[in-house]
XYZ file of C-alpha atoms in Angstrom:
375
model
C -1.405 -81.828 54.384
C 1.184 -79.127 55.039
C 4.236 -79.990 52.983
C 7.669 -78.383 53.048
C 9.876 -78.589 49.960
C 13.587 -78.485 50.692
C 15.626 -77.718 47.591
C 18.556 -75.550 46.537
C 18.154 -71.805 47.237
C 16.186 -69.983 44.542
C 18.040 -67.157 42.816
C 18.857 -66.675 39.104
C 18.891 -70.295 37.948
C 15.891 -70.804 35.670
C 15.799 -74.576 36.064
C 16.098 -74.353 39.835
C 13.253 -71.860 40.043
C 10.929 -73.768 37.721
C 11.487 -77.182 39.289
C 10.447 -75.705 42.661
C 7.429 -74.039 41.052
C 6.449 -77.298 39.328
C 6.813 -79.411 42.482
C 4.665 -76.982 44.447
C 2.055 -76.811 41.672
C 1.746 -80.600 41.465
C 1.284 -80.878 45.233
C -1.300 -78.103 45.300
C -3.279 -79.785 42.521
C -3.344 -82.873 44.731
C -4.992 -80.770 47.423
C -1.988 -80.100 49.654
C -0.628 -76.875 51.142
C 2.985 -76.680 49.965
C 5.808 -74.279 50.751
C 9.412 -74.087 49.605
C 11.660 -73.899 52.678
C 14.268 -71.134 52.439
C 16.918 -69.803 54.770
C 16.777 -66.030 55.139
C 19.338 -64.257 52.981
C 22.197 -62.834 54.932
C 24.867 -60.421 53.695
C 27.958 -62.260 52.522
C 30.752 -61.606 55.008
C 34.380 -62.678 55.235
C 35.460 -63.691 58.762
C 37.909 -61.163 60.192
C 40.544 -63.824 60.811
C 40.487 -64.796 57.112
C 40.718 -61.289 55.696
C 44.543 -60.906 55.560
C 45.176 -64.179 53.697
C 42.159 -63.803 51.386
C 43.000 -60.237 50.388
C 46.644 -61.132 49.739
C 45.609 -64.064 47.524
C 43.206 -61.889 45.570
C 45.856 -59.238 45.007
C 48.230 -61.929 43.730
C 45.524 -63.256 41.394
C 45.079 -59.822 39.872
C 48.830 -59.294 39.499
C 49.203 -62.658 37.747
C 46.477 -61.857 35.214
C 43.506 -63.614 36.823
C 41.095 -60.767 37.623
C 39.102 -61.167 40.818
C 37.430 -58.478 42.955
C 39.562 -57.857 46.026
C 36.506 -56.824 48.029
C 34.278 -59.523 46.529
C 31.852 -59.720 49.480
C 30.971 -56.025 49.292
C 30.562 -56.268 45.510
C 28.327 -59.332 45.852
C 26.050 -57.728 48.444
C 25.746 -54.541 46.394
C 25.034 -56.243 43.058
C 22.898 -59.209 44.115
C 19.526 -57.388 44.206
C 20.223 -55.825 40.800
C 21.223 -59.099 39.154
C 18.196 -60.915 40.610
C 15.599 -58.183 40.149
C 13.550 -59.981 37.465
C 13.911 -63.563 38.702
C 12.974 -62.411 42.209
C 9.755 -60.913 40.841
C 8.796 -64.306 39.360
C 9.714 -66.176 42.545
C 7.761 -63.784 44.759
C 4.724 -64.040 42.485
C 4.618 -67.755 41.766
C 6.438 -69.627 44.566
C 5.089 -69.807 48.115
C 7.957 -69.838 50.612
C 8.529 -70.176 54.364
C 11.642 -68.419 55.620
C 13.804 -69.445 58.578
C 16.974 -67.959 60.024
C 18.408 -71.482 59.708
C 17.044 -74.938 58.975
C 17.477 -75.813 62.647
C 14.723 -73.287 63.439
C 12.115 -75.406 61.654
C 9.717 -76.976 64.149
C 8.224 -80.452 64.032
C 4.723 -78.960 63.959
C 5.434 -76.737 60.930
C 4.973 -79.508 58.351
C 3.345 -82.920 58.127
C 5.792 -84.005 55.409
C 9.062 -82.627 54.097
C 10.065 -83.432 50.511
C 13.726 -83.163 49.521
C 14.386 -82.312 45.894
C 14.767 -81.793 43.112
C 17.913 -80.456 41.411
C 21.451 -81.239 42.623
C 20.386 -81.065 46.252
C 22.511 -84.127 47.137
C 25.714 -82.750 45.618
C 28.037 -81.523 48.403
C 29.505 -78.741 46.271
C 25.986 -77.403 45.661
C 24.494 -77.794 49.151
C 26.807 -76.311 51.792
C 25.900 -78.777 54.555
C 24.745 -81.808 52.621
C 23.479 -83.527 55.793
C 20.711 -80.919 55.885
C 19.523 -82.240 52.514
C 18.984 -85.558 54.287
C 16.905 -83.811 56.977
C 19.379 -84.121 59.835
C 17.421 -81.440 61.723
C 14.317 -83.692 61.867
C 15.869 -86.522 63.894
C 13.338 -87.849 66.375
C 10.403 -86.118 64.660
C 7.160 -87.860 63.806
C 6.744 -86.533 60.254
C 6.778 -87.952 56.740
C 10.030 -87.784 54.773
C 10.246 -88.136 50.999
C 12.955 -87.550 48.417
C 11.581 -86.650 45.000
C 13.983 -86.592 42.028
C 16.931 -85.700 44.241
C 20.138 -85.496 42.226
C 23.828 -86.113 42.884
C 24.533 -84.308 39.600
C 27.267 -86.760 38.660
C 27.975 -90.483 38.706
C 31.219 -89.899 40.670
C 31.059 -90.219 44.461
C 31.854 -86.826 46.043
C 31.046 -87.550 49.692
C 33.613 -87.938 52.458
C 33.566 -91.081 54.590
C 31.842 -89.184 57.399
C 29.217 -87.701 55.097
C 28.507 -91.106 53.576
C 28.009 -92.701 56.976
C 25.760 -89.931 58.325
C 23.672 -89.499 55.183
C 23.158 -93.249 54.857
C 21.770 -93.387 58.377
C 19.517 -90.383 57.754
C 18.221 -91.621 54.394
C 17.170 -94.948 55.886
C 14.565 -92.978 57.877
C 12.856 -91.699 54.717
C 9.473 -93.151 53.837
C 10.026 -92.962 50.068
C 13.158 -92.236 48.022
C 13.443 -91.331 44.361
C 16.214 -89.794 42.265
C 16.386 -87.899 38.995
C 19.081 -90.011 37.294
C 19.466 -93.752 36.856
C 23.058 -93.380 38.099
C 21.639 -91.809 41.270
C 19.713 -94.985 42.007
C 22.949 -96.958 41.697
C 24.785 -94.537 44.006
C 22.041 -94.756 46.637
C 22.176 -98.535 46.679
C 25.961 -98.809 46.575
C 26.873 -96.143 49.137
C 23.767 -95.729 51.289
C 22.252 -99.201 51.106
C 18.927 -97.638 50.096
C 16.814 -98.560 47.075
C 15.694 -95.483 45.143
C 13.262 -95.171 42.245
C 14.074 -93.251 39.061
C 11.539 -90.481 38.341
C 11.168 -87.383 36.181
C 12.444 -83.935 37.029
C 9.469 -82.008 38.542
C 9.380 -79.583 35.587
C 8.318 -82.455 33.335
C 5.218 -83.145 35.429
C 3.671 -79.980 33.976
C 2.824 -79.514 30.311
C 3.573 -76.933 27.669
C 0.265 -75.137 28.329
C 1.122 -74.770 32.023
C 4.285 -72.879 31.146
C 2.784 -70.904 28.274
C 0.233 -69.411 30.687
C 3.086 -67.852 32.626
C 4.129 -65.568 29.774
C 1.122 -65.156 27.456
C -0.057 -61.562 27.360
C 3.249 -60.139 28.508
C 5.278 -57.696 26.453
C 7.966 -60.135 25.312
C 9.533 -59.708 21.836
C 8.648 -62.542 19.444
C 11.606 -64.269 17.756
C 11.000 -65.295 14.141
C 13.160 -68.084 12.708
C 15.227 -68.181 15.858
C 17.985 -70.445 17.118
C 17.725 -70.371 20.891
C 21.196 -70.507 22.442
C 21.266 -71.162 26.172
C 24.945 -71.679 26.914
C 26.284 -71.604 30.460
C 29.957 -72.200 29.582
C 30.805 -70.859 26.140
C 33.673 -72.567 24.278
C 34.983 -72.800 20.735
C 32.980 -76.030 20.466
C 29.680 -74.400 21.385
C 30.403 -71.520 18.991
C 31.087 -74.016 16.179
C 27.793 -75.808 16.790
C 25.799 -72.582 16.974
C 27.313 -71.231 13.759
C 26.890 -74.551 11.972
C 23.215 -74.939 12.929
C 22.445 -71.298 12.098
C 23.953 -71.670 8.632
C 22.508 -75.109 7.956
C 18.922 -74.172 8.862
C 19.025 -70.478 7.997
C 18.293 -69.427 11.571
C 19.207 -66.356 13.581
C 20.848 -67.121 16.966
C 19.434 -65.434 20.054
C 20.284 -65.779 23.719
C 17.934 -65.972 26.702
C 20.411 -65.482 29.518
C 22.948 -62.954 30.754
C 26.561 -63.222 31.933
C 25.203 -63.704 35.418
C 28.064 -65.909 36.644
C 30.863 -63.703 35.263
C 31.844 -61.634 38.292
C 34.104 -59.441 36.145
C 31.425 -58.538 33.584
C 29.739 -55.102 33.679
C 26.744 -55.135 36.018
C 24.290 -54.337 33.201
C 25.378 -57.515 31.397
C 24.852 -59.676 34.493
C 21.186 -58.862 35.089
C 19.303 -62.113 34.496
C 16.298 -61.696 32.137
C 12.801 -62.597 33.397
C 11.822 -66.251 33.734
C 8.868 -65.541 31.446
C 11.236 -64.379 28.699
C 13.293 -67.553 29.103
C 10.173 -69.696 28.716
C 8.903 -67.701 25.733
C 12.195 -68.425 23.991
C 11.266 -72.122 23.728
C 7.890 -71.275 22.257
C 9.501 -69.115 19.557
C 12.562 -71.254 18.828
C 12.947 -73.344 15.701
C 15.989 -75.075 17.195
C 17.864 -75.089 20.520
C 21.569 -75.432 21.288
C 22.414 -75.724 24.974
C 24.773 -77.114 27.594
C 22.089 -76.900 30.297
C 20.150 -79.863 31.696
C 16.922 -77.939 32.150
C 17.163 -76.383 28.697
C 17.130 -79.955 27.347
C 14.081 -80.642 29.514
C 12.170 -77.657 28.149
C 13.207 -78.451 24.580
C 11.500 -81.807 25.089
C 8.428 -80.261 26.744
C 8.032 -77.771 23.871
C 8.967 -80.392 21.220
C 11.857 -78.362 19.818
C 14.783 -80.049 18.024
C 17.976 -79.512 19.991
C 21.623 -80.333 20.479
C 22.886 -80.841 24.014
C 26.544 -79.914 24.352
C 28.371 -82.051 26.908
C 29.290 -80.011 29.976
C 31.404 -82.287 32.153
C 32.037 -79.623 34.786
C 28.327 -79.397 35.559
C 27.709 -83.155 35.552
C 27.212 -85.409 32.508
C 25.277 -88.288 34.035
C 22.106 -86.223 34.327
C 22.194 -85.456 30.572
C 22.736 -89.089 29.638
C 19.999 -90.286 31.980
C 17.458 -87.777 30.674
C 18.178 -88.340 26.991
C 18.288 -92.136 27.216
C 14.846 -92.084 28.844
C 13.434 -90.767 25.565
C 15.762 -92.442 23.080
C 17.567 -89.181 22.385
C 21.113 -90.160 23.397
C 22.495 -89.107 20.015
C 21.498 -85.489 20.704
C 24.396 -85.199 23.173
C 27.549 -83.847 21.521
C 30.893 -84.044 23.292
C 34.441 -83.124 22.336
C 34.868 -86.294 20.294
C 31.884 -85.702 18.033
C 31.410 -81.935 17.813
C 32.206 -81.975 14.116
C 31.153 -85.378 12.834
C 28.244 -85.652 15.263
C 26.292 -82.787 13.760
C 26.277 -84.352 10.284
C 25.019 -87.603 11.772
C 22.024 -85.821 13.310
C 20.334 -84.716 10.115
C 17.324 -86.876 10.925
C 14.557 -85.259 12.931
C 13.144 -86.273 16.302
C 10.123 -88.587 16.407
C 8.080 -86.437 18.777
C 5.124 -88.846 18.788
C 7.378 -91.519 20.255
C 8.996 -89.073 22.693
C 5.625 -87.760 23.899
C 4.267 -91.266 24.486
C 7.298 -92.111 26.593
C 6.936 -88.830 28.457
C 3.262 -89.516 29.223
C 4.135 -92.932 30.617
C 6.933 -91.495 32.753
C 4.656 -88.734 34.058
C 2.103 -91.338 35.120
C 4.723 -93.309 37.084
C 6.244 -90.184 38.634
C 2.896 -88.743 39.734
C 2.007 -92.085 41.310
C 5.235 -91.847 43.309
C 4.352 -88.354 44.540
C 0.855 -89.579 45.416
C 2.350 -91.853 48.061
C 2.510 -88.739 50.191
C -1.175 -89.285 51.024
C -0.255 -92.409 53.002
C 2.641 -90.916 54.955
């Protein structure tokens, strides 16, 4: 079958890229022809009628000590290809995509089935028009519709009344619905009146060897005795944990990401390293400290001990759901246990137990995806 995968746009986010790659790979191994659906990139432009107020606000921000590029759109368009140069190479090489000027240009005959997911595709602040993530453009079409590991990103309800009503109606037309977090299943039932199954993030449907093949043979520096630090939002708490772990285990911290989201950082410091280098970091690491959901996922895949630092701004429910699935809830450190929590985690991780649970979850999740054959 021809299958379209509708997910968040692929850019510099390692987890977002790899979950799309994994979903496509799983479908292809089942014998399907799968493509990630993408809208064509357009230059970022500020509407003329908004320019006066926006520019005035930006000037005020700079005057009051909150630096922000006055001509942000021009800066973004100029720097985007530089920042994405390495991640774009990986995407172009490993992810098959179909581009459209807009989602409304997709035709009924283009795909037999469209899968929505994974990542925070059902979070309004992540997906500009969240109704699209419920396939509003397919109304009246005779195609299969599936949601695989779609995520709200949080256990708080962020939809407006109108969005809730529309998305509930659209979701009821899906043939199969699954979510990435247990809280997502509760939200679907409570607000949409739809029963959803809890499945694994697509990245976990592939194994360590699948990811190792992507970087073996490449000229990537090997890290001996390394403490992999993948921190999206650095704080005094994350610094404390990194320093504590480095000293306790005699490890040398190393980073696998840039300051990609810091619009005021020098351009050279914002270039995101290759996806292959990010993956190789887990192979080399002795320990991982992160505030990223997908970094926790890959720590589990590569069987690396880790601490997950609570990152409320990016959604905590997905961390709790993932870690509880494998009995690793205590690996999550928040503001209340930064200091005492580390001492309590001296015991190692029982990877035999974790891997058995993972194998069972993979079996259930693959069976869910296999339903596509009957759509």
